[in-house]
Each structure stands twice: as structure tokens, then as C-alpha cells.
Tab-separated table of C-alpha atoms in Angstrom:
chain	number	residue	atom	x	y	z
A	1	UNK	CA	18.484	9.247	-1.788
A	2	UNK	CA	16.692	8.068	-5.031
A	3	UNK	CA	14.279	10.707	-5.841
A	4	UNK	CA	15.574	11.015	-9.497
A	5	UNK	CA	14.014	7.447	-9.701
A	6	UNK	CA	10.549	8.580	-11.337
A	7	UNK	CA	9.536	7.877	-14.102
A	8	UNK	CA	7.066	9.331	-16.956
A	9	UNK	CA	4.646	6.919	-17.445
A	10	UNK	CA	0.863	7.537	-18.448
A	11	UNK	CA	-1.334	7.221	-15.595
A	12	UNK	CA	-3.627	4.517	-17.027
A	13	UNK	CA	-3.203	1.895	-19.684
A	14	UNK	CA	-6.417	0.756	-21.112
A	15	UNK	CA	-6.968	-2.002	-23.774
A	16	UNK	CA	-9.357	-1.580	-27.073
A	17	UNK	CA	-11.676	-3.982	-25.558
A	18	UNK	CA	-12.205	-1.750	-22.468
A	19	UNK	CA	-13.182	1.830	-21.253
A	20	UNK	CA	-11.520	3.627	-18.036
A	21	UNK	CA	-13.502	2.167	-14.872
A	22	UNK	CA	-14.677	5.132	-13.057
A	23	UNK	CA	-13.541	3.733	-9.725
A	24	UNK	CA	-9.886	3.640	-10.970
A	25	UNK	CA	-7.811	5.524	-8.435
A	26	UNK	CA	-3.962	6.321	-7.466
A	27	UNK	CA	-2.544	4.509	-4.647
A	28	UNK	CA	-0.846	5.800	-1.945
A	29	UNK	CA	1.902	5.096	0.735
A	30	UNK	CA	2.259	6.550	3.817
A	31	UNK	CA	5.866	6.530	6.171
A	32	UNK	CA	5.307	4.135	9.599
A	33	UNK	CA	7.672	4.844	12.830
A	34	UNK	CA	9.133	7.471	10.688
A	35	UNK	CA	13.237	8.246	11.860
A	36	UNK	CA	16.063	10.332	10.887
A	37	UNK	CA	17.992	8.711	8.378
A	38	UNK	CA	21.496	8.885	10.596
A	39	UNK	CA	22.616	8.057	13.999
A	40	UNK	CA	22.796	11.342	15.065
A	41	UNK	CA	20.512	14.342	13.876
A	42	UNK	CA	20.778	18.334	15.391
A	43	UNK	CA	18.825	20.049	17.963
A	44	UNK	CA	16.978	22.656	16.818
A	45	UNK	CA	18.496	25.901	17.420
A	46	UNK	CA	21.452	24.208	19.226
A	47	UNK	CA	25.206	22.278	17.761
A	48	UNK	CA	24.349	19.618	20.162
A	49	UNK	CA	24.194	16.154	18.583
A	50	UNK	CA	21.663	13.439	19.858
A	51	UNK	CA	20.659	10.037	19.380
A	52	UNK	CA	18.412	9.357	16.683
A	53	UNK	CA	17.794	5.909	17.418
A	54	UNK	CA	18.383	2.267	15.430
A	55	UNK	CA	20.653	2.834	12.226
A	56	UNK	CA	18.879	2.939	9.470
A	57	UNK	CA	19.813	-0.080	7.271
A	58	UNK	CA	18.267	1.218	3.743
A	59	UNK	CA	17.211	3.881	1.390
A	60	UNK	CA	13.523	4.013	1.832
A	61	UNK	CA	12.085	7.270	3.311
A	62	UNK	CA	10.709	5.295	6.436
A	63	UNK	CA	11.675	1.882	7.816
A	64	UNK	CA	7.960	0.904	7.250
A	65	UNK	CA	5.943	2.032	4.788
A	66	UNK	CA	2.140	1.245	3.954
A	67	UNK	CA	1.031	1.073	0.375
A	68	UNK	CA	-2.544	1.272	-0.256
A	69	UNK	CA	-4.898	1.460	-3.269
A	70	UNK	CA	-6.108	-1.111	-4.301
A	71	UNK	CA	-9.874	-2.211	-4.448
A	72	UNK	CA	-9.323	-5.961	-4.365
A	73	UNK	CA	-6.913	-8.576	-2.771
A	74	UNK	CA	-3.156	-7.901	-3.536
A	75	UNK	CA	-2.164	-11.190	-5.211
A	76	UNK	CA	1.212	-10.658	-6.265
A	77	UNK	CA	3.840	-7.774	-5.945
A	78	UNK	CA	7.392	-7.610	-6.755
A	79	UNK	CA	10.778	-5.553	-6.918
A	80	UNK	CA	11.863	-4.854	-10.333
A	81	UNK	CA	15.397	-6.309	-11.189
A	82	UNK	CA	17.018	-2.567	-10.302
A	83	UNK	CA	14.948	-2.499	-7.405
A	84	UNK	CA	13.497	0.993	-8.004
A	85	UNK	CA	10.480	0.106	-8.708
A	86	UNK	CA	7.263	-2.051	-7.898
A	87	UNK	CA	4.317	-3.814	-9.708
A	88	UNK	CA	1.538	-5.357	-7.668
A	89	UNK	CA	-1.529	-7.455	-8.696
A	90	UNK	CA	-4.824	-7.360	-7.739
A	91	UNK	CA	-8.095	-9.306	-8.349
A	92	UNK	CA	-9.251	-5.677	-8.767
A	93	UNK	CA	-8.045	-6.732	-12.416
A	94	UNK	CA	-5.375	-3.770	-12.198
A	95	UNK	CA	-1.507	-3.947	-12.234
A	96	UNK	CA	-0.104	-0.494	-9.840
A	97	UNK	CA	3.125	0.436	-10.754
A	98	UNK	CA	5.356	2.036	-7.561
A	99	UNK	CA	8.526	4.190	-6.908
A	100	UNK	CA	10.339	2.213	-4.167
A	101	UNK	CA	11.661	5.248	-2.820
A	102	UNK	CA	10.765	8.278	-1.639
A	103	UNK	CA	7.137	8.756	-1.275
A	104	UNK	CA	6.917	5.486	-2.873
A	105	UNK	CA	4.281	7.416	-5.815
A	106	UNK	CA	2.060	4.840	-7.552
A	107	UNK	CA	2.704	6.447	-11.479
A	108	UNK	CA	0.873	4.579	-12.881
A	109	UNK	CA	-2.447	1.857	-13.295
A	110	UNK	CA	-2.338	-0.717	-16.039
A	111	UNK	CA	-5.491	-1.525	-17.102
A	112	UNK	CA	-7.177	-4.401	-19.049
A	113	UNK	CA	-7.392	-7.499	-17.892
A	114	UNK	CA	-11.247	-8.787	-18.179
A	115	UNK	CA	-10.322	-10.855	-14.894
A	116	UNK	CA	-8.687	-10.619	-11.526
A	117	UNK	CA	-4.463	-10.445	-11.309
A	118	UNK	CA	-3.070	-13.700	-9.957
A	119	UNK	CA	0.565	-13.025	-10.650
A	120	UNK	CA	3.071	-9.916	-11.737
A	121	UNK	CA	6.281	-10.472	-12.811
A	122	UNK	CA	9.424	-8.114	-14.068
A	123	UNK	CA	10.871	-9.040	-16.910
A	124	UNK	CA	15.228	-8.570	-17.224
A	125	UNK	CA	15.930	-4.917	-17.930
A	126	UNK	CA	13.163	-4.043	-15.627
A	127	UNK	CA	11.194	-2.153	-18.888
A	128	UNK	CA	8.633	-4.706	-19.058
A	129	UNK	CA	6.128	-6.533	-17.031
A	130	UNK	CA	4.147	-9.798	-17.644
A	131	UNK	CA	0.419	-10.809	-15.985
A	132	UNK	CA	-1.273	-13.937	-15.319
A	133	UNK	CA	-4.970	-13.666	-15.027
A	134	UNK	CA	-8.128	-15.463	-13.911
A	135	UNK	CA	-9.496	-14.373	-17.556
A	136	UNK	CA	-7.556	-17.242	-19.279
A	137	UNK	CA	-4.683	-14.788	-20.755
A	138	UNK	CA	-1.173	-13.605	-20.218
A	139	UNK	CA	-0.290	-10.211	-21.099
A	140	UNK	CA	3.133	-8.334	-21.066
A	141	UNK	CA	3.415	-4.806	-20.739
A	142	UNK	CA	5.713	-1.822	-21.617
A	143	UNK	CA	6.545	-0.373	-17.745
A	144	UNK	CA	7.558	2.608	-19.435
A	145	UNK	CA	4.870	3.594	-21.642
A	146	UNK	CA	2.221	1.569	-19.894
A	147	UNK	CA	1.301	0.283	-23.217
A	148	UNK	CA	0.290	-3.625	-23.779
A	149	UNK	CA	2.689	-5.267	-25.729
A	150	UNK	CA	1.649	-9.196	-25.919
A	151	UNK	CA	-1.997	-10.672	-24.817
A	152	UNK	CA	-1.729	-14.363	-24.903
A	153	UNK	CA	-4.687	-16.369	-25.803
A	154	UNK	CA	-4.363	-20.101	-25.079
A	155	UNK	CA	-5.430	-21.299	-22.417
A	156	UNK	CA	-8.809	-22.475	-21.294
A	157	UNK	CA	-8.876	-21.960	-17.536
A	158	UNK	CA	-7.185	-19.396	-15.168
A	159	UNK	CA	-3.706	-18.823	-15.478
A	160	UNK	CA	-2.175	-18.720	-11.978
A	161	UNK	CA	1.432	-18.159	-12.713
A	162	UNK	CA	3.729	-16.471	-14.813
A	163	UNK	CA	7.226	-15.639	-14.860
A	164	UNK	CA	10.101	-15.392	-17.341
A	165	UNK	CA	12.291	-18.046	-18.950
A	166	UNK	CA	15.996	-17.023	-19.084
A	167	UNK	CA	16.374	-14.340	-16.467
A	168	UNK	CA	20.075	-14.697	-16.249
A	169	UNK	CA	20.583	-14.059	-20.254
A	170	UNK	CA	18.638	-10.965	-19.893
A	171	UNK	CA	15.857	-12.590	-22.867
A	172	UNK	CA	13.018	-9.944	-22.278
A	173	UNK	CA	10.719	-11.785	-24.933
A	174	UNK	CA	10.326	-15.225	-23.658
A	175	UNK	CA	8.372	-16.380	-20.966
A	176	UNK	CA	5.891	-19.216	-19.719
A	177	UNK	CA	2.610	-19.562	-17.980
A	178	UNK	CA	1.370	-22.008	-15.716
A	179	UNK	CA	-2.537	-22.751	-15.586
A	180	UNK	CA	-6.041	-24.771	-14.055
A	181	UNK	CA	-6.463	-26.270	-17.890
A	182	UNK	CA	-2.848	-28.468	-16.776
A	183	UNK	CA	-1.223	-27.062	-19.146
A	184	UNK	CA	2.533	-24.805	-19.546
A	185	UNK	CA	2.631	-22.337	-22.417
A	186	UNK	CA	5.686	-20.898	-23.466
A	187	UNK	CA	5.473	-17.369	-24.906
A	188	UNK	CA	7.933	-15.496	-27.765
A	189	UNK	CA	6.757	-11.534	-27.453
A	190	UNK	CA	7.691	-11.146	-31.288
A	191	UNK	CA	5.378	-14.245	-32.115
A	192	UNK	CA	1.533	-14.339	-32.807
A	193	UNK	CA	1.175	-17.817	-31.298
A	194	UNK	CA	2.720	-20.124	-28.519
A	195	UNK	CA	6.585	-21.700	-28.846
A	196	UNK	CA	5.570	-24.571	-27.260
A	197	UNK	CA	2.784	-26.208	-25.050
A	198	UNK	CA	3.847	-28.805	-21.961
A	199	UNK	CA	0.642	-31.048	-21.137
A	200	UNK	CA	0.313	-32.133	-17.029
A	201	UNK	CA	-2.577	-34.313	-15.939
A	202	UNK	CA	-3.396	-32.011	-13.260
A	203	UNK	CA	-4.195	-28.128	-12.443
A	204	UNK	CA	-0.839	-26.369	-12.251
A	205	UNK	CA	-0.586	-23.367	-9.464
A	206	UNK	CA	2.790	-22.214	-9.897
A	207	UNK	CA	5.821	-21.715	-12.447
A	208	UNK	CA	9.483	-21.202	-12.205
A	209	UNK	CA	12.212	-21.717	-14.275
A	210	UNK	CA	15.881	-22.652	-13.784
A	211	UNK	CA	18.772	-20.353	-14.398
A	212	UNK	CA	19.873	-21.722	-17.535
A	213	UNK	CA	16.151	-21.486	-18.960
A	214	UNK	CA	15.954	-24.784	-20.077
A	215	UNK	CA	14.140	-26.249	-17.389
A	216	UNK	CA	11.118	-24.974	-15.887
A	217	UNK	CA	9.328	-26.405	-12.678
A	218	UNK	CA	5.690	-26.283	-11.840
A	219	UNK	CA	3.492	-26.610	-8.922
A	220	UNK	CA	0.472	-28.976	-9.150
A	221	UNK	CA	-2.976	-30.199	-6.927
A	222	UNK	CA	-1.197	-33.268	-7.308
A	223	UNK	CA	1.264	-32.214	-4.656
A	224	UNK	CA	4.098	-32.432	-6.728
A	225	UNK	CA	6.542	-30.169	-8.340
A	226	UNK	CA	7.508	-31.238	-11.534
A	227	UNK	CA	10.433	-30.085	-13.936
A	228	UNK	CA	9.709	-29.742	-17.531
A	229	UNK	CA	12.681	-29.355	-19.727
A	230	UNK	CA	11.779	-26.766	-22.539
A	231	UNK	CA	13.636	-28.146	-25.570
A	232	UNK	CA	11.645	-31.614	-25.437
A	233	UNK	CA	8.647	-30.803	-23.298
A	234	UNK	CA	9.817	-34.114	-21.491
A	235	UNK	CA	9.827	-34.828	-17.374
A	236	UNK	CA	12.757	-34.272	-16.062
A	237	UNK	CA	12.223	-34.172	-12.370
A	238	UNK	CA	9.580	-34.887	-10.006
A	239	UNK	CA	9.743	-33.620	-6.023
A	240	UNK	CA	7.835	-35.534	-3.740
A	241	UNK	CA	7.270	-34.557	-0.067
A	242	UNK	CA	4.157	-32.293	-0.015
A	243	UNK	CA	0.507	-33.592	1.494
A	244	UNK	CA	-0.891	-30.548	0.455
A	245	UNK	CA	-1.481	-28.794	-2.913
A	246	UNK	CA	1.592	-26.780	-3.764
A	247	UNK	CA	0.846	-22.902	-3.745
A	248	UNK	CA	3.808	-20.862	-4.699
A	249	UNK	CA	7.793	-21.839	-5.965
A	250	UNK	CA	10.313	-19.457	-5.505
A	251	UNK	CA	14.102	-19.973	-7.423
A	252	UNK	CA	17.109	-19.058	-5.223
A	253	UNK	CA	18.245	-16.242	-7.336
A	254	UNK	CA	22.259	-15.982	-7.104
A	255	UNK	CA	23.063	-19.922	-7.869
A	256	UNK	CA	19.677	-21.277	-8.727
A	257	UNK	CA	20.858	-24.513	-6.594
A	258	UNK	CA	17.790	-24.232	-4.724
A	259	UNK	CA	14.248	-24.090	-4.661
A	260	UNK	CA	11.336	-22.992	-2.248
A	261	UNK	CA	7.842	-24.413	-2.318
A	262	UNK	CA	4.792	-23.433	0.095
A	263	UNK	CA	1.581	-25.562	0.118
A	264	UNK	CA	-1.848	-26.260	1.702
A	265	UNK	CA	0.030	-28.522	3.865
A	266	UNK	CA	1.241	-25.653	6.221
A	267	UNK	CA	4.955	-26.194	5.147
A	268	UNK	CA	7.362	-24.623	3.081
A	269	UNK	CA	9.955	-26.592	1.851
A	270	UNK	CA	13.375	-26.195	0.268
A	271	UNK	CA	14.656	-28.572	-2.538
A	272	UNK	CA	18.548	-28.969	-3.377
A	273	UNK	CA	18.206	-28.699	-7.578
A	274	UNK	CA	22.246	-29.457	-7.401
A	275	UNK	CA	23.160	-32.717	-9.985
A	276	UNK	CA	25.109	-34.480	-7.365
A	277	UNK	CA	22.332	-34.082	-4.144
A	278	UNK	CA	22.693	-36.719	-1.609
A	279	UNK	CA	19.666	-36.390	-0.170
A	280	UNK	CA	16.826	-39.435	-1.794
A	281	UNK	CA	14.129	-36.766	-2.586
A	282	UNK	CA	16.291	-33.756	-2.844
A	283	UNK	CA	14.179	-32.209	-0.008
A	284	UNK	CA	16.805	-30.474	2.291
A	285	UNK	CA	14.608	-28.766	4.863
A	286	UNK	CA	11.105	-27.921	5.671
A	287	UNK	CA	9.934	-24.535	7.587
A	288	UNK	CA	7.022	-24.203	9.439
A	289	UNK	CA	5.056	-21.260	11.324
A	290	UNK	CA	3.159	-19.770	8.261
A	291	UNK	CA	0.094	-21.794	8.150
A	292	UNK	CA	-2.667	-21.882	5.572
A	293	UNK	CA	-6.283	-20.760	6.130
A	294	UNK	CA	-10.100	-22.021	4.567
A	295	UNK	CA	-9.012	-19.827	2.032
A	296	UNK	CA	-6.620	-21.823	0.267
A	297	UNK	CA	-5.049	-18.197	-1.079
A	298	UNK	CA	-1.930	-18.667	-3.835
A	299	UNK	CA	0.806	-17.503	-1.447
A	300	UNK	CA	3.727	-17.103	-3.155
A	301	UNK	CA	7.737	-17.940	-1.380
A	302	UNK	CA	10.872	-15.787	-1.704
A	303	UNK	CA	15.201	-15.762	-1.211
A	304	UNK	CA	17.017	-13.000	-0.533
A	305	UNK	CA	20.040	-11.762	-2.419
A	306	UNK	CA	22.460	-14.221	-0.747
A	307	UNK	CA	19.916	-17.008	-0.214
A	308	UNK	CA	20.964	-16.434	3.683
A	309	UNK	CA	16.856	-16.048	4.494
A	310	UNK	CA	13.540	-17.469	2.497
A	311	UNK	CA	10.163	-15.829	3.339
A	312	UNK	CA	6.759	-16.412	3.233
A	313	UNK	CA	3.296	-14.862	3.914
A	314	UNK	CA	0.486	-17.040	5.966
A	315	UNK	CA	-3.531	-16.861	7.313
A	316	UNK	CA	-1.996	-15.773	10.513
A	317	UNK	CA	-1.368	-12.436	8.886
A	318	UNK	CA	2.073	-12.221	9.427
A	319	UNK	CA	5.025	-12.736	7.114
A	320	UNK	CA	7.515	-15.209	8.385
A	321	UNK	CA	11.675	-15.121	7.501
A	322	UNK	CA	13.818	-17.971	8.435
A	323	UNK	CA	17.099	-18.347	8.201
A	324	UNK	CA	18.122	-21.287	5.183
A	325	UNK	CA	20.724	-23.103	6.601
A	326	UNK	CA	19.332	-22.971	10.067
A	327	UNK	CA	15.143	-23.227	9.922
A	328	UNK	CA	15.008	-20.849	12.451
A	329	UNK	CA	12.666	-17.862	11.957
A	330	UNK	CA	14.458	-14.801	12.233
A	331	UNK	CA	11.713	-12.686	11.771
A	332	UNK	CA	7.517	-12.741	12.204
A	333	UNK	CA	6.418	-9.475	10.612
A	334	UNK	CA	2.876	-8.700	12.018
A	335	UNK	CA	0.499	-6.130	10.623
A	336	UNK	CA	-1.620	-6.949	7.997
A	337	UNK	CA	-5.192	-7.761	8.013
A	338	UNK	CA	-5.840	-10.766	6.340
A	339	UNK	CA	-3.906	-13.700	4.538
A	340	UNK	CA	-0.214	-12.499	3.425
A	341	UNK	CA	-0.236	-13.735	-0.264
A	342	UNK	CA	3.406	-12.706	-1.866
A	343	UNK	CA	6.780	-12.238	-0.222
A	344	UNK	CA	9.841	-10.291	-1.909
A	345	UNK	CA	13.088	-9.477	-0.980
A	346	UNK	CA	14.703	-6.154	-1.947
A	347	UNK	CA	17.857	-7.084	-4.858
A	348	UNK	CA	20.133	-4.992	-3.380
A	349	UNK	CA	19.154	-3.480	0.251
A	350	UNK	CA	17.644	-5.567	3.244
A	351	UNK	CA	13.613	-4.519	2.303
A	352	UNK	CA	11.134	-7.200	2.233
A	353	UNK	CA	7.925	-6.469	0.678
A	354	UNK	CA	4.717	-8.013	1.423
A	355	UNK	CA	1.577	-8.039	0.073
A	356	UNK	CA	-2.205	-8.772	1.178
A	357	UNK	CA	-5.626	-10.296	0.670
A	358	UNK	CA	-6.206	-6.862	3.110
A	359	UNK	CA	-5.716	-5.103	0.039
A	360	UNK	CA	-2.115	-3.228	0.537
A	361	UNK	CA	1.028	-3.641	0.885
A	362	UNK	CA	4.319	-2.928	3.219
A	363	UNK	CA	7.751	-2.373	2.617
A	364	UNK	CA	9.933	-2.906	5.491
A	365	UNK	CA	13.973	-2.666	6.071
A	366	UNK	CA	15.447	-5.676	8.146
């Protein structure tokens, strides 16, 4: 269905500052509980029609597939904004780059970060891709090329998050970080040095920001999620509710009224951003089922398309999908190995991707 969705890309994209890692290899996918993509498919040798089993609900070449590669924990993976493509993190210190459909080909490696991968984001347009890394730096990247635009040198611990800061007005040069030092850096791709620096008291774990860009919220060891607005580096907003350190934020994408929070607490929790919310601490529901190991892994939340479902991984190696409104889980996706660390829904089909501390990924049609 979308095999004209390749791209040309260089294999491997390697920095100045570091030489090709002979251990660097291509990942690979291969097609679980493989079906005919129709209801009805024709005997061999005969006009008879048959059964082929459930409908197929999506594009993908397999209703599971199993992405492997890697060499290290998968931190972080997401759909690009067109949803052909994939980029996935790993504290192997390597960004993969994936064809959603298809054989799902991994074209290409980017390569040089001096520290693990603790987040991957798209940028709008899908043509570029920013990393936060345990190395102290951001970096954005040219998907295309595989060539590193932007390495960001500020801060003075890990960065844990990234993501960018006006999705909706398709701005494919700003965007923020979140780090251990407490600190939020906002990032111009066309400038040498930061826009603007937001100070926090405490180790900050997470970063989203707000549809309109001008407010950004953060996750903290403090428990708290705290909204920053970006013009006056002032506190806006602070959500209480957590007894746990808060993990992973996730914005609802089609109204940005909402947004989802996981922690060490064992919860995730889903706060109504609206001006007018009647509820005292904005806190409209809170999920449970996807608890938290030793580990204390970064596991990252996600909304569908129509904010109908939010996800998230767990230490019980399943990924969990409940419905909003509701709280009830609609869906407990078993088989990786180990902690389930990101969750992302497909932008226009019903695929969820997930990714591991097991070291791969799946892609799966609901």
C-alpha cells in the first residue's frame, strides 16, 4: 500500500567528533500472525473464495510486526507527523530511522551522540528530528540527509526530554529541552546560543508544550508538573496529585485540552488544561494497571488521534490502552521482555507502537 514511502537517506550519520563504531548495524522487522490483507483471498488453483480471517484495520504488511536492532534499551520511539516513518532512541547512543510500512526497512542510523538516547522527537514537516541525551546536549537532525543540523550545549546534567514548541504553526526551528541540572532551555535552530533559559528548583524528567507554544509544562522529582509560560519564563500552573516522581507527559494532540502524566507512583493521570475546569486540581481521572518497577525507567504516555484512548508502557511488560472518558482498559498488549518505556499512537490509522528496555520494538493495528 505505501511502498513508494522510502526514502534516500545515507545509512549512517556520524559527527566530526566521532568515527563509525564497528558494531553499528541495520535493524530489522519481521511480520507476526501474518494475514491476507482482505476478507476474502482465492484458493489456489480454484475461483472459490474463503475466509481470510479478522479484517484488517490498517496498512502495515502484518498486524504485528517486531522491530529489532538495537544494542541498548529503546528509550523513545515515535511516528513522524505523516506517519510514514519512525525514529527510535536508544542508550546504544544511536537514533534508527524506520519505514512504517512495508518491510518496515531501518534506512538509516544517526550517529553521534557521546551518550545514551533518552528521547526522539519529529519535528512539523516530518524532515527533521531532535535528541535529548544523557551527554548533556540536544541535537536536531536532517531525516532526510541524516546530517546534524543543531548540537546544543547548555546544560550541565542529562537532558531527559525534548520536544518541539509550536507544533500546530508548523515552526520546525524552535524547540525546548527539559533536564537533571532543573533547568528548561529553549532552542532557535538558526541561533548559536539558547532563546531563553527557565530555572526549576528540582530535576526535570519530562517536557511538553501547549498548542499555542506559549506555554510549556514539565515533569519534576518534586512530583509536580509545572507550566512555564515562554514569553516571561514565569509559573503559570502547577498540578498537584502525584506521590511519585513524574516520568513522562503526553499533550492530547487534536484540542490540546488535555494532558497525560505517568509517574513512580504507579498511576497515570489525566489533567483538564481547559481555562474554565471545574475540577480544584484540574485532575480529571487517574488510570491504573501499568505499574512501575526498581528500575524507575522514563516511560513515556500517549493519545490517539481523537483522544478516545491514552496509552502507556509498564514493568509488567505489557502496554496498557484505556479508554479516556471511561478508565477502562481496552487493551493489555503483552509481549515484550522487559519494562515498556514509550507508547505512540499511529496519526492517521489505529497502530500503536511500543518500545522496550528489551531492546525492540512492535507495531501493532487495534
Amino acid at each position: 500500500m505505501m511502498a513508494d514511502h522510502k526514502r534516500k537517506v545515507s545509512l549512517t550519520s556520524i559527527s566530526d567528533e566521532e568515527q563509525p563504531s564497528a558494531n553499528v548495524t541495520q535493524g530489522t522487522a519481521v511480520a507476526l500472525v501474518k494475514r491476507p490483507k482482505t476478507n476474502e483471498i482465492q484458493k489456489h488453483g480454484s475461483t472459490a473464495l474463503v475466509q481470510a480471517g479478522p479484517k484488517r484495520t490498517s496498512g502495515l504488511q502484518a498486524p504485528i510486526m517486531h522491530l529489532t536492532g538495537h544494542k541498548g534499551e529503546v528509550t523513545s520511539c515515535r511516528f513522524s507527523d505523516t506517519g510514514e516513518h519512525i525514529a527510535s532512541g536508544s542508550a546504544d547512543k544511536h537514533v534508527f530511522l524506520w519505514n512504517t510500512y512495508g518491510e518496515c526497512a531501518n534506512y538509516g542510523v544517526l550517529q553521534g551522540h557521546k551518550g545514551g538516547i533518552l528521547e526522539v522527537q519529529w519535528m512539523p514537516g516530518s524532515e527533521r528530528v531532535i535528541t535529548a541525551s544523557t551527554d548533556h546536549t540536544v541535537a536536531m537532525w536532517d531525516a532526510a540527509t541524516g546530517e546534524r543540523l543543531r548540537r546544543g550545549k547548555h546544560h550541565t546534567a542529562p537532558v531527559n526530554s525534548c520536544c518541539p514548541l509550536s507544533k500546530s504553526a508548523g515552526d520546525d526551528n524552535m524547540f525546548i529541552s527539559a533536564a537533571d541540572d532543573g533547568q528548561l532551555v529553549i532552542w532557535d535552530a538558526r541561533e548559536r546560543n539558547p532563546a531563553a533559559v527557565i530555572e526549576h528548583s528540582q530535576p526535570l524528567t519530562s517536557v511538553v508544550a501547549a498548542v499555542s507554544g506559549n506555554v510549556v509544562y514539565a515533569g519534576s522529582l518534586d512530583n509536580t508538573i509545572t507550566g512555564w509560560d515562554v514569553r516571561t519564563g514565569s509559573a503559570v500552573q502547577t498540578l498537584r496529585g502525584h506521590s511519585g516522581t513524574v516520568v513522562g507527559l503526553a499533550m492530547s494532540p487534536k484540542t490540546g485540552n488535555y494532558l497525560a502524566s505517568t509517574s513512580l507512583d504507579n498511576t497515570v493521570r489525566l489533567w483538564d488544561l481547559r481555562p474554565y475546569c471545574r475540577l480544584p486540581n484540574r485532575c480529571e481521572r487517574v488510570y491504573t494497571g501499568a505499574p512501575h518497577g526498581y528500575e524507575m525507567n522514563l516511560v513515556r504516555p500517549a493519545f490517539d488521534k481523537d483522544e478516545s484512548m491514552v496509552a502507556s508502557g509498564g514493568a509488567d511488560r505489557t502496554l496498557t490502552i484505556w479508554n479516556l472518558r471511561s478508565g477502562e482498559v481496552k487493551y493489555k498488549l503483552p509481549g515484550h521482555k522487559g519494562c515498556v518505556t514509550q507508547a505512540d499512537f499511529h496519526p492517521k490509522e489505529p497502530i500503536v507502537l511500543s518500545g522496550s528496555v528489551d531492546r525492540s520494538m512492535f507495531l501493532g493495528e487495534l
